[in-house]
Coordinates of C-alpha atoms in Angstrom, one line a residue:
Chain A
X1 CA -139.9 -101.1 90.5
X2 CA -138.5 -104.6 91.2
X3 CA -141.9 -106.0 90.6
X4 CA -142.1 -104.3 87.3
X5 CA -138.8 -105.8 86.2
X6 CA -139.8 -109.3 87.3
X7 CA -143.2 -109.1 85.6
X8 CA -141.4 -107.7 82.5
X9 CA -139.1 -110.8 82.5
X10 CA -142.0 -113.1 82.8
X11 CA -144.1 -111.6 80.1
X12 CA -141.1 -111.2 77.8
X13 CA -140.2 -114.8 78.0
X14 CA -143.8 -115.8 77.7
X15 CA -144.0 -113.8 74.5
X16 CA -141.1 -115.8 73.1
X17 CA -143.1 -119.0 73.8
X18 CA -146.1 -117.5 71.9
X19 CA -143.7 -116.7 69.0
X20 CA -144.2 -113.0 68.6
X21 CA -142.3 -110.9 66.1
X22 CA -139.0 -109.7 67.5
X23 CA -139.6 -106.0 67.4
X24 CA -142.8 -106.4 69.4
X25 CA -141.3 -108.5 72.2
X26 CA -140.3 -105.6 74.4
X27 CA -143.6 -103.8 74.2
X28 CA -145.4 -107.1 75.2
X29 CA -143.1 -107.4 78.2
X30 CA -143.8 -103.8 79.2
X31 CA -147.5 -104.6 79.0
X32 CA -147.1 -107.4 81.5
X33 CA -145.1 -105.1 83.8
X34 CA -147.8 -102.4 83.6
X35 CA -150.6 -104.7 84.3
X36 CA -148.9 -106.2 87.4
X37 CA -148.1 -102.8 88.8
X38 CA -151.7 -101.6 88.4
X39 CA -152.9 -104.9 90.0
X40 CA -150.5 -104.4 92.9
X41 CA -151.5 -100.8 93.5
X42 CA -155.2 -101.5 93.6
X43 CA -154.7 -104.6 95.6
X44 CA -152.9 -102.7 98.3
X45 CA -155.6 -100.0 98.3
X46 CA -158.8 -102.1 98.2
X47 CA -157.8 -105.7 99.2
X48 CA -160.1 -107.1 96.6
X49 CA -158.5 -109.6 94.2
X50 CA -161.1 -109.9 91.5
X51 CA -161.8 -106.2 91.3
X52 CA -158.1 -105.2 91.0
X53 CA -157.6 -107.9 88.4
X54 CA -160.4 -106.5 86.4
X55 CA -158.9 -103.0 86.5
X56 CA -155.5 -104.3 85.7
X57 CA -156.8 -106.2 82.7
X58 CA -158.7 -103.1 81.6
X59 CA -155.5 -101.0 81.7
X60 CA -153.6 -103.8 79.9
X61 CA -156.3 -103.8 77.2
X62 CA -156.2 -100.1 76.8
X63 CA -152.4 -100.2 76.5
X64 CA -152.4 -103.0 73.9
X65 CA -155.1 -101.3 71.8
X66 CA -153.0 -98.1 71.8
X67 CA -149.9 -100.0 70.9
X68 CA -151.7 -101.9 68.2
X69 CA -152.7 -98.7 66.5
X70 CA -149.1 -97.5 66.7
X71 CA -147.4 -100.6 65.6
X72 CA -150.1 -101.6 63.1
X73 CA -150.5 -105.1 64.5
X74 CA -153.5 -106.8 66.0
X75 CA -154.0 -106.0 69.7
X76 CA -153.8 -109.6 71.0
X77 CA -150.1 -109.6 70.3
X78 CA -149.6 -107.4 73.4
X79 CA -152.6 -108.3 75.5
X80 CA -152.0 -112.1 75.7
X81 CA -148.5 -111.8 77.1
X82 CA -149.7 -108.9 79.1
X83 CA -152.2 -110.8 81.1
X84 CA -149.7 -113.5 82.0
X85 CA -148.9 -112.1 85.5
X86 CA -152.6 -111.8 86.3
X87 CA -153.6 -115.4 85.6
X88 CA -154.8 -116.9 88.8
X89 CA -152.0 -119.4 89.4
X90 CA -151.7 -119.0 93.1
X91 CA -155.4 -119.3 93.9
X92 CA -155.8 -122.3 91.6
X93 CA -152.9 -124.0 93.4
X94 CA -154.3 -123.1 96.8
X95 CA -157.6 -124.7 95.7
X96 CA -155.9 -128.0 94.7
X97 CA -153.9 -127.9 97.9
X98 CA -157.0 -127.4 100.0
X99 CA -158.8 -130.3 98.3
X100 CA -155.9 -132.6 98.9
X101 CA -155.7 -131.6 102.5
X102 CA -159.5 -132.2 102.9
X103 CA -160.5 -128.6 103.7
X104 CA -163.3 -128.5 101.2
X105 CA -165.1 -125.3 102.2
X106 CA -161.9 -123.4 101.9
X107 CA -161.4 -125.1 98.5
X108 CA -164.8 -123.9 97.3
X109 CA -164.0 -120.4 98.4
X110 CA -160.7 -120.3 96.6
X111 CA -162.2 -122.1 93.5
X112 CA -164.8 -119.4 93.1
X113 CA -162.1 -116.8 93.5
X114 CA -160.2 -118.5 90.7
X115 CA -163.1 -118.6 88.3
X116 CA -164.0 -115.0 89.1
X117 CA -160.4 -113.8 88.4
X118 CA -160.3 -115.6 85.1
X119 CA -163.6 -114.1 84.1
X120 CA -162.5 -110.6 85.3
X121 CA -159.3 -110.8 83.1
X122 CA -161.3 -111.7 80.0
X123 CA -164.0 -109.0 80.6
X124 CA -161.5 -106.3 81.4
X125 CA -159.7 -106.9 78.1
X126 CA -162.9 -107.1 76.1
X127 CA -164.2 -103.9 77.7
X128 CA -161.1 -102.0 76.7
X129 CA -161.3 -103.2 73.1
X130 CA -165.1 -102.5 72.9
X131 CA -164.5 -99.0 74.2
X132 CA -161.8 -98.4 71.5
X133 CA -164.1 -99.7 68.7
X134 CA -166.9 -97.5 70.0
X135 CA -164.7 -94.4 70.1
X136 CA -163.4 -95.0 66.6
X137 CA -166.9 -95.5 65.3
X138 CA -168.2 -92.3 67.0
X139 CA -165.1 -90.5 65.6
X140 CA -165.9 -91.7 62.1
X141 CA -169.5 -90.6 62.4
X142 CA -168.3 -87.2 63.7
X143 CA -166.0 -86.8 60.7
X144 CA -168.6 -87.9 58.2
X145 CA -171.4 -85.7 59.5
X146 CA -170.2 -82.3 58.4
X147 CA -169.4 -83.7 54.9
X148 CA -173.0 -85.0 54.6
X149 CA -174.6 -81.7 55.5
X150 CA -172.3 -79.5 53.5
Chain B
X1 CA -159.3 -117.9 38.4
X2 CA -161.7 -120.7 38.9
X3 CA -163.8 -121.3 41.9
X4 CA -161.9 -124.3 43.2
X5 CA -158.7 -122.4 43.4
X6 CA -160.3 -119.6 45.4
X7 CA -161.7 -122.1 47.8
X8 CA -158.3 -123.7 48.2
X9 CA -156.7 -120.4 49.1
X10 CA -159.5 -119.5 51.6
X11 CA -159.6 -122.9 53.3
X12 CA -155.8 -123.0 53.6
X13 CA -155.7 -119.6 55.2
X14 CA -158.5 -120.7 57.6
X15 CA -156.6 -123.8 58.4
X16 CA -153.5 -121.9 59.3
X17 CA -155.4 -119.4 61.4
X18 CA -157.4 -122.0 63.3
X19 CA -154.4 -124.2 64.1
X20 CA -152.5 -121.2 65.4
X21 CA -155.1 -120.4 68.0
X22 CA -157.0 -117.4 66.4
X23 CA -160.4 -116.4 67.5
X24 CA -163.4 -117.7 65.7
X25 CA -164.7 -114.4 64.4
X26 CA -161.2 -113.6 62.9
X27 CA -161.2 -116.9 61.0
X28 CA -164.7 -116.3 59.6
X29 CA -163.7 -112.7 58.7
X30 CA -160.6 -113.7 56.9
X31 CA -162.2 -116.5 54.9
X32 CA -165.1 -114.2 53.9
X33 CA -162.7 -111.4 53.0
X34 CA -160.6 -113.6 50.8
X35 CA -163.6 -115.0 48.9
X36 CA -165.1 -111.5 48.4
X37 CA -161.8 -110.3 47.1
X38 CA -162.1 -112.7 44.2
X39 CA -165.7 -111.9 43.7
X40 CA -167.5 -115.0 44.9
X41 CA -170.0 -115.4 47.7
X42 CA -169.2 -117.6 50.6
X43 CA -170.7 -119.0 53.7
X44 CA -168.6 -120.5 56.4
X45 CA -169.2 -122.1 59.8
X46 CA -166.2 -122.3 62.0
X47 CA -165.7 -124.3 65.2
X48 CA -162.5 -124.8 67.2
X49 CA -162.1 -128.3 65.9
X50 CA -162.8 -127.6 62.2
X51 CA -164.8 -125.6 59.7
X52 CA -167.0 -126.1 56.7
X53 CA -167.0 -123.6 53.8
X54 CA -169.3 -123.2 50.9
X55 CA -168.4 -121.1 47.9
X56 CA -170.8 -120.0 45.2
X57 CA -169.9 -118.0 42.1
X58 CA -172.0 -115.8 39.8
X59 CA -173.0 -118.7 37.5
X60 CA -174.4 -120.6 40.4
X61 CA -171.7 -123.2 40.7
X62 CA -171.5 -124.3 44.3
X63 CA -168.5 -126.0 45.9
X64 CA -168.1 -126.9 49.5
X65 CA -165.5 -128.5 51.7
X66 CA -165.1 -129.6 55.3
X67 CA -161.7 -129.3 57.1
X68 CA -160.9 -130.9 60.4
X69 CA -158.2 -129.3 62.6
X70 CA -156.3 -131.8 64.7
X71 CA -153.2 -129.9 66.0
X72 CA -153.8 -126.7 67.8
X73 CA -151.1 -124.6 69.3
X74 CA -150.6 -120.9 70.0
X75 CA -148.6 -119.0 67.5
X76 CA -149.6 -115.4 67.4
X77 CA -147.1 -114.4 64.7
X78 CA -148.7 -116.7 62.1
X79 CA -152.1 -115.3 62.9
X80 CA -150.7 -111.8 62.4
X81 CA -149.1 -112.7 59.0
X82 CA -152.3 -114.3 57.6
X83 CA -154.2 -111.3 58.8
X84 CA -151.9 -108.9 56.8
X85 CA -152.0 -111.3 53.9
X86 CA -155.8 -111.2 53.6
X87 CA -155.8 -107.4 53.9
X88 CA -153.1 -107.1 51.2
X89 CA -155.4 -109.1 48.8
X90 CA -157.9 -106.2 48.9
X91 CA -155.4 -104.0 47.1
X92 CA -153.7 -106.4 44.7
X93 CA -155.2 -109.7 43.8
X94 CA -152.5 -112.4 43.8
X95 CA -152.7 -115.3 41.4
X96 CA -153.3 -118.8 42.7
X97 CA -149.7 -119.7 42.6
X98 CA -148.5 -116.6 44.4
X99 CA -151.1 -116.9 47.1
X100 CA -150.4 -120.5 47.8
X101 CA -146.6 -119.8 47.9
X102 CA -147.2 -117.0 50.4
X103 CA -149.4 -119.1 52.6
X104 CA -146.9 -122.0 52.5
X105 CA -144.2 -119.6 53.5
X106 CA -146.3 -118.4 56.5
X107 CA -147.0 -122.0 57.5
X108 CA -143.4 -123.0 57.6
X109 CA -142.2 -119.7 59.2
X110 CA -139.4 -120.5 61.5
X111 CA -140.1 -120.7 65.2
X112 CA -137.7 -119.3 67.7
X113 CA -135.0 -122.0 68.1
X114 CA -135.8 -124.9 70.4
X115 CA -133.1 -124.1 72.9
X116 CA -134.3 -120.5 73.1
X117 CA -137.8 -121.6 73.8
X118 CA -136.7 -123.9 76.6
X119 CA -134.6 -121.2 78.2
X120 CA -137.4 -118.7 78.0
X121 CA -139.9 -121.1 79.6
X122 CA -137.3 -121.2 82.4
X123 CA -137.3 -117.5 82.6
X124 CA -141.1 -117.4 82.8
X125 CA -140.9 -119.5 85.9
X126 CA -138.0 -117.5 87.4
X127 CA -139.8 -114.2 87.0
X128 CA -143.1 -115.3 88.4
X129 CA -141.7 -117.3 91.3
X130 CA -139.8 -114.2 92.5
X131 CA -142.9 -112.1 91.7
X132 CA -145.2 -114.2 93.8
X133 CA -143.0 -113.9 96.8
X134 CA -140.4 -116.7 96.6
X135 CA -136.7 -116.2 97.4
X136 CA -133.8 -116.4 95.0
X137 CA -133.3 -120.2 95.7
X138 CA -136.9 -120.8 94.8
X139 CA -136.7 -119.1 91.5
X140 CA -133.5 -120.9 90.5
X141 CA -135.2 -124.2 91.3
X142 CA -138.3 -123.2 89.4
X143 CA -136.1 -122.2 86.5
X144 CA -134.7 -125.7 86.2
X145 CA -138.0 -127.5 86.8
X146 CA -139.8 -125.4 84.2
X147 CA -137.2 -126.2 81.6
X148 CA -137.6 -129.9 82.4
X149 CA -141.4 -129.6 82.1
X150 CA -141.2 -127.9 78.7
X151 CA -138.9 -130.6 77.4
X152 CA -141.0 -133.5 78.7
X153 CA -144.2 -131.9 77.4
X154 CA -142.7 -131.5 74.0
X155 CA -141.6 -135.1 73.9
X156 CA -145.0 -136.4 74.9
X157 CA -146.7 -134.2 72.4
X158 CA -144.5 -135.8 69.6
X159 CA -145.8 -139.3 70.5
X160 CA -149.3 -137.9 70.1
X161 CA -151.2 -139.2 73.2
X162 CA -154.3 -137.4 74.1
X163 CA -153.8 -133.8 75.1
X164 CA -154.6 -134.0 78.7
X165 CA -152.1 -136.6 79.5
X166 CA -149.2 -134.3 78.8
X167 CA -150.6 -131.7 81.2
X168 CA -151.2 -134.3 83.8
X169 CA -147.7 -135.5 83.6
X170 CA -146.3 -132.0 83.5
X171 CA -148.1 -131.2 86.7
X172 CA -146.9 -134.4 88.3
X173 CA -143.3 -133.7 87.3
X174 CA -143.6 -130.2 88.8
X175 CA -145.0 -131.5 92.0
X176 CA -142.6 -134.4 92.5
X177 CA -139.5 -132.6 91.5
X178 CA -140.2 -129.6 93.7
X179 CA -141.1 -131.8 96.7
X180 CA -137.9 -133.8 96.2
X181 CA -135.7 -130.7 96.0
X182 CA -137.6 -129.2 98.9
X183 CA -136.6 -132.2 101.0
X184 CA -133.0 -132.2 100.0
X185 CA -132.3 -128.5 100.0
X186 CA -133.3 -126.4 103.0
X187 CA -134.8 -122.9 102.5
X188 CA -136.9 -123.9 99.5
X189 CA -140.6 -122.9 99.6
X190 CA -142.4 -125.8 97.8
X191 CA -145.6 -123.9 97.2
X192 CA -143.9 -121.0 95.4
X193 CA -141.8 -123.3 93.3
X194 CA -144.8 -125.3 92.1
X195 CA -146.8 -122.2 91.2
X196 CA -143.9 -120.7 89.3
X197 CA -143.1 -123.8 87.3
X198 CA -146.7 -124.5 86.2
X199 CA -147.1 -121.0 85.0
X200 CA -146.1 -121.9 81.5
X201 CA -148.9 -124.5 81.3
X202 CA -151.9 -122.5 82.4
X203 CA -154.5 -122.1 79.7
X204 CA -154.7 -118.3 79.8
X205 CA -155.2 -117.9 76.0
X206 CA -158.0 -120.5 75.9
X207 CA -160.0 -118.8 78.6
X208 CA -159.7 -115.3 77.1
X209 CA -160.5 -116.5 73.6
X210 CA -163.4 -118.5 75.0
X211 CA -165.0 -115.4 76.6
X212 CA -164.2 -113.3 73.5
X213 CA -166.0 -115.8 71.3
X214 CA -169.0 -115.6 73.5
X215 CA -169.1 -111.9 73.3
X216 CA -169.0 -112.1 69.5
X217 CA -171.9 -114.5 69.5
X218 CA -170.1 -117.8 68.8
X219 CA -171.5 -119.7 71.7
X220 CA -170.7 -123.3 70.6
X221 CA -167.0 -122.5 70.2
X222 CA -166.9 -120.4 73.3
X223 CA -168.3 -123.3 75.3
X224 CA -165.9 -125.8 73.8
X225 CA -162.9 -123.6 74.4
X226 CA -163.9 -122.9 78.0
X227 CA -164.4 -126.6 78.6
X228 CA -161.1 -127.4 77.1
X229 CA -159.5 -124.8 79.3
X230 CA -161.1 -126.1 82.4
X231 CA -160.1 -129.7 81.6
X232 CA -156.5 -128.6 81.1
X233 CA -156.7 -126.8 84.5
X234 CA -158.1 -130.0 86.1
X235 CA -155.4 -132.1 84.5
X236 CA -152.7 -129.9 85.9
X237 CA -154.4 -129.8 89.2
X238 CA -154.7 -133.6 89.3
X239 CA -151.0 -133.9 88.6
X240 CA -150.0 -131.5 91.3
X241 CA -152.6 -133.0 93.6
X242 CA -151.3 -136.5 93.2
X243 CA -147.8 -135.4 94.1
X244 CA -149.1 -133.5 97.1
X245 CA -151.0 -136.6 98.3
X246 CA -147.8 -138.6 98.0
X247 CA -146.0 -136.0 100.0
X248 CA -148.6 -135.8 102.8
X249 CA -148.9 -139.5 103.3
X250 CA -145.5 -141.0 102.7
X251 CA -142.8 -138.3 102.9

C-alpha cells in the first residue's frame, strides 16, 4: 500500500511536468501506482525483471485505454505518466557505475537488461492498445453483420 | 476558402503537434484530416525534425511547403487540444480566422506555473527515491537536488546550447551534489539519491514513441527518436559517470 502511494506521488508529479489537464491528473497518478504494484507482485513471484515489466506495462496500457474511453481523451495522457515507475533508472545507473568501476562484463549484463526493460515497456503498451483496437473492430463487424444480412 | 489558407491551418496544426512531442502517425492523421475537411487532397511526409506538405485542390492547383521544427518538448495537453480541434472540424467547418485564432490559443495555452513545476519535479524525485528503497533522508536530499537540476536545465535551455549539454550538466550536478551531501551528512545512500534525482530526466517518452512509430511503419522517425533517446541516456550517464570517477579517485 505504501508502495502504491509513493508511485502515485511520483506519477502525479510527473504528470504535472508533462502538463496534463487538471481533471486527469489523479487518474494518471493511479495508473502509475497500479503499474508499480503489478510489477512488484510479479517480480516477487518470478524474479524476472524484463518479464514483470512487460506485464506491468500491459496492465498499464489496458488501464489507460479503458480510462481513455471513459474520459474521452487520447490514451497516452494516462500511459506516459503511468510507465514512469517502470523506466529502468536503477539498472541504467548500475551500468554506468559498473563501467566507471571497470567491471565491464557486469556492465554488459546490466546494459542488456536496461535495453530489454525499455523495449518491454513499449511493447507492453503497444500490445494493450492493439488488443483494444482489434476488439473494437471485431465488435463493429459483429454489429454490422446482422444489419447486412437482414 | 482558398488553398493557401487551408495549407496554413494544416501546417500550423502540424507544427504545434510535432513540437509538443506527438507521435508521427498522429501528426499525419491530423494534417490529412484537416485538409480533407475542406475538400482538398493532401500528401504529407513527417519526420521528427520537420515535415513537408503538399496540397492539391480540384482545379489542379498545387501548393507545398516545408516546415522545420527546432524546439521539441513534451506537452500532452496541447496534443490533446489539437486532436479535439481537428475532430471538431469534421462537424463544423471553421473559417480561416476562427481556426487560426483557436490554434493560436492552443499554442499559447498556459503551462502550470514555474514554481509548481519545480516543486513537482522535486516530488517526482522524492517519490521514486523512497520507492526504490532509500530512507527518508535520501528522499529529502533527492527532493532538493531534483529541484536544482530542473532549474539549471531550464536556464541552460534558455541560452540554447545543443541539447545534450543540458543533460550532461544535469547528470553532473546530480552526481556531484549527492556525493558532496553524502560526505557531509551520514546515513545518506548516494546511489539511491542519484537514481531518484535523475528520474525527471530519463527519456521515457522518446523510447515509447520511437517503438510506437516503428510499429506504425514510420521507420526513419522511429530510428531517429530511438537514437535521440539513447544519446540523452548516454549524456546523463556521462555526467553521472564523471562525478563517480571524481569520487573514486579523489574523495
